[in-house]
Short mmCIF file of C-alpha atoms in Angstrom, two decimals:
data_model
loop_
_atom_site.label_atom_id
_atom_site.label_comp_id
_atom_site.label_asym_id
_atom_site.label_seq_id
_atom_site.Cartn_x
_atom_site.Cartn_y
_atom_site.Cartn_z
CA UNK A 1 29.39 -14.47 0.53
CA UNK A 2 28.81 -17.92 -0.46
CA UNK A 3 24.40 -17.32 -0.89
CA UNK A 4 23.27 -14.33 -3.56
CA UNK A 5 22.51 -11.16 -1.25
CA UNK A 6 19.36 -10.02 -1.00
CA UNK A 7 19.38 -6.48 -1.67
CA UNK A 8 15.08 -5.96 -1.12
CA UNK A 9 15.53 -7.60 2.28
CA UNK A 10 18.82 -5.77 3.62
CA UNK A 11 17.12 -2.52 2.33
CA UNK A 12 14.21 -3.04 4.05
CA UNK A 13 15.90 -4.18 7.50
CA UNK A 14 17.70 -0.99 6.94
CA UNK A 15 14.27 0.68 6.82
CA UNK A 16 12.65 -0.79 9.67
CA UNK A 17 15.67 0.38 11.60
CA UNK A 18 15.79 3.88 10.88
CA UNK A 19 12.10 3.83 11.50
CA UNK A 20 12.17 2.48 15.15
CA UNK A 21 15.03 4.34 15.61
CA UNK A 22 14.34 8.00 14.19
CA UNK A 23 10.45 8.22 13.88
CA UNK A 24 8.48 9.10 15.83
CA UNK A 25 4.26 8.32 14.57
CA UNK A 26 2.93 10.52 16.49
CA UNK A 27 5.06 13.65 14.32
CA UNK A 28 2.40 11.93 10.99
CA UNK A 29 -1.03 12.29 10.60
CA UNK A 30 -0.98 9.73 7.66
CA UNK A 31 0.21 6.73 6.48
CA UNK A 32 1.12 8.74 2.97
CA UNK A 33 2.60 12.03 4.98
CA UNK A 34 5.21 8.78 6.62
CA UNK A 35 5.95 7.18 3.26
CA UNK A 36 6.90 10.34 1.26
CA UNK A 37 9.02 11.78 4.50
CA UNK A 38 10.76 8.28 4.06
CA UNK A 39 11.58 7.94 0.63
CA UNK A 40 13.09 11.71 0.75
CA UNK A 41 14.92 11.11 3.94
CA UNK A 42 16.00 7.43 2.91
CA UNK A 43 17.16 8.49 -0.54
CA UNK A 44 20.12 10.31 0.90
CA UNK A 45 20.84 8.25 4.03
CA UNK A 46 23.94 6.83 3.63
CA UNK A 47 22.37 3.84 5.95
CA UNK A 48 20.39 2.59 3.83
CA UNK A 49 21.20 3.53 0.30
CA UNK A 50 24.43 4.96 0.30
CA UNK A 51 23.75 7.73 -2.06
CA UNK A 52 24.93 10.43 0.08
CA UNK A 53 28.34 9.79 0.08
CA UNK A 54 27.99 7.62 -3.16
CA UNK A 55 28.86 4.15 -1.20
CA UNK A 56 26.60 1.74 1.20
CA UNK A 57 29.89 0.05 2.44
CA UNK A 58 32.30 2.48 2.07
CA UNK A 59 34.12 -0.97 0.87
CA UNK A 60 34.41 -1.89 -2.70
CA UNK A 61 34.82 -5.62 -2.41
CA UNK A 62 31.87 -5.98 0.20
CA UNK A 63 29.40 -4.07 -2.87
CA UNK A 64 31.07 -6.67 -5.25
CA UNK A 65 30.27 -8.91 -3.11
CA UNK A 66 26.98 -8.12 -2.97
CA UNK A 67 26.93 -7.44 -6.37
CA UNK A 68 27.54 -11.12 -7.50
CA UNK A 69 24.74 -13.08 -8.74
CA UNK A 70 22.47 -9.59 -8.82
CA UNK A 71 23.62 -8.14 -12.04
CA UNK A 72 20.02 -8.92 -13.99
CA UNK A 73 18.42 -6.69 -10.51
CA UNK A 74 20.95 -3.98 -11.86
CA UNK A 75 20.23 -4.05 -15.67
CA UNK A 76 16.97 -3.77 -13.85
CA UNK A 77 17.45 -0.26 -11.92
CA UNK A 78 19.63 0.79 -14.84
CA UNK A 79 16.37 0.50 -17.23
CA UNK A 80 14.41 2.20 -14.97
CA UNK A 81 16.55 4.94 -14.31
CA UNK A 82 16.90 5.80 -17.91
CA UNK A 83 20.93 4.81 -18.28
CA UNK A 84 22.99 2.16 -20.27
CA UNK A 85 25.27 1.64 -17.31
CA UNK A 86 28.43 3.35 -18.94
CA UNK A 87 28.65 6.00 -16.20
CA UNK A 88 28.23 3.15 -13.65
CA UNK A 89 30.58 0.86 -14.88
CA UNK A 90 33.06 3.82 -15.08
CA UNK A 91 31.97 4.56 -11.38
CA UNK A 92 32.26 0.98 -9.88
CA UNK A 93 31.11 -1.50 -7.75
CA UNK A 94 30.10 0.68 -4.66
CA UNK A 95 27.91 2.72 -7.76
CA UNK A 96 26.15 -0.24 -8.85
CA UNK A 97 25.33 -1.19 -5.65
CA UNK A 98 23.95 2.56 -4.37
CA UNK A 99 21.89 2.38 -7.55
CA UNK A 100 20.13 -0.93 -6.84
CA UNK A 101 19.62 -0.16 -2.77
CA UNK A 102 18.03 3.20 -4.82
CA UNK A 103 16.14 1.21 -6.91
CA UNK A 104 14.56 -0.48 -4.34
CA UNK A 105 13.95 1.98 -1.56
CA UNK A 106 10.49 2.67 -3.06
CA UNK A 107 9.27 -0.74 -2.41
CA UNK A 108 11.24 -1.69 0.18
CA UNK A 109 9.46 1.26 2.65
CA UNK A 110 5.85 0.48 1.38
CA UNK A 111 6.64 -3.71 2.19
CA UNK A 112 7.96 -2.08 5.98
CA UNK A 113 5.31 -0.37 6.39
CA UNK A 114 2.57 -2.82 5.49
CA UNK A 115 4.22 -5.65 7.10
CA UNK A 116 4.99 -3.76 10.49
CA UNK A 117 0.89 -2.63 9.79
CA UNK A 118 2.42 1.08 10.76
CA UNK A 119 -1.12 2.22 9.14
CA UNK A 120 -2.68 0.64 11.99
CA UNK A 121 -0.20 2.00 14.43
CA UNK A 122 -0.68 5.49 13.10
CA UNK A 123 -4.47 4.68 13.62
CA UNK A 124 -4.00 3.72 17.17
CA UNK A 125 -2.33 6.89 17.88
CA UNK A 126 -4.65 9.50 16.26
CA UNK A 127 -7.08 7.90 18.60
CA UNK A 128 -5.36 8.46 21.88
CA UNK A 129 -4.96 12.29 21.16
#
């Protein structure tokens, strides 16, 4: 990788695809009731996080990869999670980068679903029943 990886975007393309591929709007009668079943579904979706199986890549030089150039974004999720980073220094590089792709998968779902105007979607379909 020769550019620094964007972690926000590659978790949100990740997000956009499990929604057009495993959603279904008409199951949500809300824009909310959507968000919250994503960030609890997401969280553990080894697609999009990694935090399942505790690795995004199941590849420790790709995460290092990504990694490079993004340590400030995981002093960052570190800070906001309430650790130093011992543990995930003592973990690795697939760690780090779980943690950050967790960091993120808050925001990352309500830019998706703002940008892909899923509200309005939602909206539409409420109307047809």
């Amino acid at each position: 990788m020769s550019e620094k990886y964007n972690y926000l975007e590659a978790v949100k393309e990740d997000v956009r695809e499990y929604i057009n591929n495993e959603i279904k709007l008409l199951d949500f009668s809300s824009l909310e009731e959507l968000e919250e079943k994503l960030n609890d579904d997401l969280w553990i979706n080894d697609n999009v996080t990694g935090n399942a199986s505790g690795s995004y890549y199941c590849n420790s030089w790709k995460s290092e990869e990504a990694l490079s150039h993004n340590w400030d974004l995981l002093a960052e999720a570190l800070e906001n999670f309430g650790q130093d980073g011992t543990d995930i220094l003592k973990q690795g590089s697939e760690a780090m980068d779980v943690t950050i792709r967790c960091y993120l998968l808050g925001q990352a779902i309500a830019e998706v679903l703002e940008e892909d105007d899923i509200e309005e979607k939602l909206e539409e379909n409420q109307a047809e029943e």
